[in-house]
CSV table of C-alpha atoms in Angstrom, one decimal:
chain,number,residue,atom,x,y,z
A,1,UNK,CA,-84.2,-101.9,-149.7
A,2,UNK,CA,-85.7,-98.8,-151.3
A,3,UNK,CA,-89.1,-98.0,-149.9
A,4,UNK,CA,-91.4,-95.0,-151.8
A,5,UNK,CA,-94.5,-93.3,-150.0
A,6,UNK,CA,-96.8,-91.3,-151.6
A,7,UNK,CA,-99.0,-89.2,-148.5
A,8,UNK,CA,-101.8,-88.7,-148.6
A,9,UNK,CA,-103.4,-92.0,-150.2
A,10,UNK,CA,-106.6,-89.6,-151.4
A,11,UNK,CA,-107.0,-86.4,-152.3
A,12,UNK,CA,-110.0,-84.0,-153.3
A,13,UNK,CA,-109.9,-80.3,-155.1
A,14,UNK,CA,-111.9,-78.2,-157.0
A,15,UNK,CA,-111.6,-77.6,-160.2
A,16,UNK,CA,-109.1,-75.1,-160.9
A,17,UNK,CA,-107.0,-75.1,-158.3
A,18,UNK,CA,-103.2,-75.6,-158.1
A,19,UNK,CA,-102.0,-78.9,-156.6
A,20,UNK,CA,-99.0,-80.8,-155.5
A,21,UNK,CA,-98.4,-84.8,-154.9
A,22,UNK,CA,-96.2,-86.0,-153.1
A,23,UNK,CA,-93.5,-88.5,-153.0
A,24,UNK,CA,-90.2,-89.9,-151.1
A,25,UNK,CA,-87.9,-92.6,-151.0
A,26,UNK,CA,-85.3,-93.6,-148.5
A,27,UNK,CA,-82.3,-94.4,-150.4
A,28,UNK,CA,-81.0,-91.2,-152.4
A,29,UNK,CA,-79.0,-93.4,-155.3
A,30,UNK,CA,-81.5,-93.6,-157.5
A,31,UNK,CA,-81.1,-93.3,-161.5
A,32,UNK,CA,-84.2,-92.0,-162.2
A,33,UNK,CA,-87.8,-90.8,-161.2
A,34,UNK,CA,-91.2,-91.5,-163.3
A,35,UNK,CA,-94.2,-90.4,-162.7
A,36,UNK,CA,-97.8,-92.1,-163.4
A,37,UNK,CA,-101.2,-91.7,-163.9
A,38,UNK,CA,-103.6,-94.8,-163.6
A,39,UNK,CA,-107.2,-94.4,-164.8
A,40,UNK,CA,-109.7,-97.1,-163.1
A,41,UNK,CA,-109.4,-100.8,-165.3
A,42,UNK,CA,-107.0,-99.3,-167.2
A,43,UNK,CA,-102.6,-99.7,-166.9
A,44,UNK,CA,-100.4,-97.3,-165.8
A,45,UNK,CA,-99.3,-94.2,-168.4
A,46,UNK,CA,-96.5,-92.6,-167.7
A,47,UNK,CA,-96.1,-89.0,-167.8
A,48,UNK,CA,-92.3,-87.3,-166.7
A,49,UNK,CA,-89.2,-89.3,-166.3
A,50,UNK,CA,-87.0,-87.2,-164.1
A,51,UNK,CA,-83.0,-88.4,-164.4
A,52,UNK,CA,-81.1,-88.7,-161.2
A,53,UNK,CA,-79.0,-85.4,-162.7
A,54,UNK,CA,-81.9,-83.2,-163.1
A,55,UNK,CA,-83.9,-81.0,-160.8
A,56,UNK,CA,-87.5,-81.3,-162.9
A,57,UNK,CA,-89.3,-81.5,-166.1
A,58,UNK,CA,-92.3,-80.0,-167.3
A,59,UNK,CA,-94.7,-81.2,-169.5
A,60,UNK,CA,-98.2,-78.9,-170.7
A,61,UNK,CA,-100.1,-78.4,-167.1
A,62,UNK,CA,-97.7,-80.9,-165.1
A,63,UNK,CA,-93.9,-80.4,-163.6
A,64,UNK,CA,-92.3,-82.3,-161.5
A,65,UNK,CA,-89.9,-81.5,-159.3
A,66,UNK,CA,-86.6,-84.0,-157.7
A,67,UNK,CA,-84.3,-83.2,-154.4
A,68,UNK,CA,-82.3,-86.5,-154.4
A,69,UNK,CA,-80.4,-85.0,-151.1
A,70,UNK,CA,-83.6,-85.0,-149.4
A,71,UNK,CA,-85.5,-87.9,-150.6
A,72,UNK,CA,-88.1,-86.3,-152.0
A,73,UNK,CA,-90.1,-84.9,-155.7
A,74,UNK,CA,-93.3,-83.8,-156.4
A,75,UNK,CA,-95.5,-83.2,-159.5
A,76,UNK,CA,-97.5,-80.0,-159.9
A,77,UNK,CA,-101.0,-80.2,-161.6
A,78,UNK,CA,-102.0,-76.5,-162.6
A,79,UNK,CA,-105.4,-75.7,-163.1
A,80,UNK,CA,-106.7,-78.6,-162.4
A,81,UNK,CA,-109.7,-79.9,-164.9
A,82,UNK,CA,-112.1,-83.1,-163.9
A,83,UNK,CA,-110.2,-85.0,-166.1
A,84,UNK,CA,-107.0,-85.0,-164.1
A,85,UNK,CA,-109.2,-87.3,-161.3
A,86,UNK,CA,-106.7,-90.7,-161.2
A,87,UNK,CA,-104.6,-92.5,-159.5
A,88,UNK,CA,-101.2,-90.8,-159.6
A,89,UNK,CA,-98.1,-93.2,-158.9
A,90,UNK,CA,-94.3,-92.4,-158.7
A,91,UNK,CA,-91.5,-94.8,-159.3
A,92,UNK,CA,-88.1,-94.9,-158.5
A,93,UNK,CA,-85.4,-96.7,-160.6
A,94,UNK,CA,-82.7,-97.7,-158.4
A,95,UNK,CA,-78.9,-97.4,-159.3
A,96,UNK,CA,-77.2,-100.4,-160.5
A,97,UNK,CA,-80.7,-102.0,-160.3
A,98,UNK,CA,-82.6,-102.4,-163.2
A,99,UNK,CA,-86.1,-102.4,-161.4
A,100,UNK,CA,-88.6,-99.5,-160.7
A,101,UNK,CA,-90.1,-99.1,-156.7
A,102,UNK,CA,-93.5,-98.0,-157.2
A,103,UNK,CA,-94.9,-95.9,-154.5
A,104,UNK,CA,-99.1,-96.9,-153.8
A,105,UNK,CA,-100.4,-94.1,-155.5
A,106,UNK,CA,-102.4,-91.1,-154.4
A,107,UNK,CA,-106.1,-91.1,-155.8
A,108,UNK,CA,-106.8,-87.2,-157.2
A,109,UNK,CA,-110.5,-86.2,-157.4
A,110,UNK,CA,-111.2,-82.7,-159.4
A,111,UNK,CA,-114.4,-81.8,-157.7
A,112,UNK,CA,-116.3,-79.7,-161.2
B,1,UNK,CA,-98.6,-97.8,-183.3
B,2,UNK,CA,-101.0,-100.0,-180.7
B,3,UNK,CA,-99.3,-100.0,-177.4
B,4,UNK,CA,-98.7,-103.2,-175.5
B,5,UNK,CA,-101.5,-105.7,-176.0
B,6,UNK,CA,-102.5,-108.0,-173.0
B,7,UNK,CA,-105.2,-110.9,-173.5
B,8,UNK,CA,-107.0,-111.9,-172.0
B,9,UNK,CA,-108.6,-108.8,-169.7
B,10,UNK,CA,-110.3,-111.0,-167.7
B,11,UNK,CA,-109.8,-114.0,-166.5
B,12,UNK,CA,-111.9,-116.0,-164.1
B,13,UNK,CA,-111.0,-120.0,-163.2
B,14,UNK,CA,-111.1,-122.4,-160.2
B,15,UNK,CA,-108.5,-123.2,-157.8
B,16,UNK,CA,-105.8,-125.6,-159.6
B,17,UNK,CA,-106.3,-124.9,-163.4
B,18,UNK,CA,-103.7,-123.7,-165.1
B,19,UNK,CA,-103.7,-120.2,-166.2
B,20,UNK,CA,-101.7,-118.3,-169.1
B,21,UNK,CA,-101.9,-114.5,-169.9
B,22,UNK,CA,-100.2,-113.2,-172.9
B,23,UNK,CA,-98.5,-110.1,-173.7
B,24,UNK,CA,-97.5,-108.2,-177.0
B,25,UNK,CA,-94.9,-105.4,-176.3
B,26,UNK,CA,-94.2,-102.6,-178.3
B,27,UNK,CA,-92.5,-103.4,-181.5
B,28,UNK,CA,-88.9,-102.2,-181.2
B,29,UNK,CA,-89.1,-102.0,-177.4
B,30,UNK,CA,-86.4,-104.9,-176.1
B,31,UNK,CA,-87.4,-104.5,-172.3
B,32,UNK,CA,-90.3,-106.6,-170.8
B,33,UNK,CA,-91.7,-106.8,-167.6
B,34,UNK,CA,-94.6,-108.6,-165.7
B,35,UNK,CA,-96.2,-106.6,-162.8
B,36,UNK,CA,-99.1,-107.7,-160.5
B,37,UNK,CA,-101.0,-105.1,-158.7
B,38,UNK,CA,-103.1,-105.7,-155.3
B,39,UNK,CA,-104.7,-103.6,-153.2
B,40,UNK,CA,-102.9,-104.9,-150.5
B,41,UNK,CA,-99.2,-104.8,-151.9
B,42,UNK,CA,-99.9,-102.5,-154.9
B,43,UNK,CA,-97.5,-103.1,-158.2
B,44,UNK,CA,-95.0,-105.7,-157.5
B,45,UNK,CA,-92.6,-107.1,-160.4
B,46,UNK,CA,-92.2,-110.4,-160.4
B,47,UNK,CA,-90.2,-110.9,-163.8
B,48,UNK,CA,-88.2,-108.7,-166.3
B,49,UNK,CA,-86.7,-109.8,-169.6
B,50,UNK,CA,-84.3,-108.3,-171.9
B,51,UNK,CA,-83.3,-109.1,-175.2
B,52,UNK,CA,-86.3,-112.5,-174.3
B,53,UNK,CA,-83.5,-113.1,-171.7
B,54,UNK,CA,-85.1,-113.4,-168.3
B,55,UNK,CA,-82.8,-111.2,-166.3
B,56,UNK,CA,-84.3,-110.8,-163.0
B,57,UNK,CA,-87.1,-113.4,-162.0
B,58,UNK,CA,-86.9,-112.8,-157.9
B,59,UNK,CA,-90.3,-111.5,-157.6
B,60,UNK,CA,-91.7,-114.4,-158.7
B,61,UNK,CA,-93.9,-116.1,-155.9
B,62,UNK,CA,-93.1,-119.5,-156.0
B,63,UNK,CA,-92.7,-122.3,-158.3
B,64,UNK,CA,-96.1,-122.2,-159.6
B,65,UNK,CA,-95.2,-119.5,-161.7
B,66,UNK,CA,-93.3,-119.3,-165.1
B,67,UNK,CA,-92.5,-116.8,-167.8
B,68,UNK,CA,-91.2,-117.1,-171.0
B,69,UNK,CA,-90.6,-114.8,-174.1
B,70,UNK,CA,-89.9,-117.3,-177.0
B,71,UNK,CA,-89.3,-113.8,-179.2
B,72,UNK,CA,-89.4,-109.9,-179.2
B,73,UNK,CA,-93.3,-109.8,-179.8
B,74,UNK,CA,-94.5,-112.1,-177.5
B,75,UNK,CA,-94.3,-113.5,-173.7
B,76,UNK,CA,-96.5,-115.4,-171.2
B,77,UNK,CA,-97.3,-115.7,-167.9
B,78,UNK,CA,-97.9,-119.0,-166.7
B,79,UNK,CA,-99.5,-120.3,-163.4
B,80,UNK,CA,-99.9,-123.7,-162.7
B,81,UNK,CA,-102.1,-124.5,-160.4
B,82,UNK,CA,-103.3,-121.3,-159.3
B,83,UNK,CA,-104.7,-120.4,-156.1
B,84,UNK,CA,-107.1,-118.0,-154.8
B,85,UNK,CA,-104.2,-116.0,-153.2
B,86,UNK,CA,-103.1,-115.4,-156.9
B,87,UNK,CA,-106.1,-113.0,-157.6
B,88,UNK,CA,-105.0,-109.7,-158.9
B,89,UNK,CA,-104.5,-107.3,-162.1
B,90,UNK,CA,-101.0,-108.6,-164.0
B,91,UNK,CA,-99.5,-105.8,-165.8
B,92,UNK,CA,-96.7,-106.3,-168.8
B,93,UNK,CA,-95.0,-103.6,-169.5
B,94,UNK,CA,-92.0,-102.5,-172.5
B,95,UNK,CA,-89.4,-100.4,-173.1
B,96,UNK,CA,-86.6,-99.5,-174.8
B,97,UNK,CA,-83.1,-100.1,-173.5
B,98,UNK,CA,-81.8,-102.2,-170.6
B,99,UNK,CA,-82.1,-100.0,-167.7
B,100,UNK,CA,-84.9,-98.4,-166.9
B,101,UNK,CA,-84.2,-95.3,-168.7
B,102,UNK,CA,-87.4,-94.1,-171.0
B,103,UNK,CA,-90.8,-94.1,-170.3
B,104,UNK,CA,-92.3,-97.3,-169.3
B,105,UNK,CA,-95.4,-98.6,-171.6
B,106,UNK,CA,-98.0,-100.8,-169.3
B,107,UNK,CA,-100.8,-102.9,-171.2
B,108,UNK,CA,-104.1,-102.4,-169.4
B,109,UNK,CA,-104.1,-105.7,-167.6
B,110,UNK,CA,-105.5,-108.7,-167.6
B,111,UNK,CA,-107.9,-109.0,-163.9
B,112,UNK,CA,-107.7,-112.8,-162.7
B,113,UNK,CA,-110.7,-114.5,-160.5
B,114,UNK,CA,-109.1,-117.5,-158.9
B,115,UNK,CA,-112.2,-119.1,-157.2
């Protein structure tokens, strides 16, 4: 059964700085990776899909990384801004599964 | 276009009534899912629907729930009687295609009180 941990459950940075998230999983067959953000009282929006085949995607101030060998991806947040402060989740769609494995989330705080 | 449209956003009701929350997914999408999120467990699915076919219905809890999806623009969640143990945030999502394989599109959740 695929099992994904995001470490660590809360982080805080000041504003401007570079930061990465973390996130792994313990069964390497997956088809694909999302990433998402989750504002409070609000759903989920999602912000890369990273197929099984590729090695990252970038989109504006975010890119996340994938090493299916090891388990393991990451999303970059450069220059972070106040409003980057969420919830960030990661997801793993499993092969021959038609279901995403959500990781519980790491809560980002952009300290102005 | 409007996103998928959950109602109601909160719901509050005493032990045994019956509950339903609704869902409107993205027009086009053919992919559906129910989530329910806890602090405990975080987002767990407990159904997913494609093509209104209910594909994979092994997260549901227990009898007490139900889903259904009597066309592409609409599905329900049904729990009958619910139980204080049922309090949470219940997601739907959409998306296009069977697997998994574009972004996923969550509603912003409907919070249920189960007193």
């Amino acid at each position: 059964k695929q099992e994904v941990t995001q470490i660590p459950a809360a982080l805080s940075v000041p504003e401007g700085e570079n930061l990465v998230l973390n996130c792994s999983f313990t069964d390497s067959a997956i088809y694909n990776l999302q990433w998402f953000r989750q504002d409070p009282g609000k759903g989920l929006t999602s912000l890369l899909l990273i197929q099984s085949s590729q090695r990252e995607q970038t989109s504006g101030r975010l890119n996340a990384s994938l090493d299916k060998s090891s388990g393991r991806s990451t999303l970059y947040i450069a220059a972070s801004q106040p409003g980057d402060s969420a919830t960030y989740l990661c997801a793993v769609g499993d092969f021959g599964n038609e279901k995403l494995t959500f990781g519980t989330g790491t809560r980002l705080t952009i300290i102005p | 276009d409007a996103g998928v449209i959950q109602s109601p956003r909160h719901e509050v009701t005493e032990m045994g009534q019956e509950v339903t929350l609704r869902c409107k997914p993205i027009s086009g999408h053919n992919s559906l899912f129910w989530y329910r999120q806890t602090m405990m467990r975080g987002l767990e699915l407990l159904i997913y629907f494609n093509n209104n076919v209910p594909i994979d219905d092994s997260g549901m809890p227990e009898d007490r729930f139900s889903a259904k999806m009597p066309n592409a623009s609409f599905s329900t969640l049904k729990i009958q009687p619910s139980e204080p143990r049922d309090s949470a945030v219940y997601f739907c999502a959409s998306s296009w295609g069977r697997r998994v394989n574009s972004p996923l599109h969550f509603g912003n959740g409907t919070r249920l009180t189960v007193t």
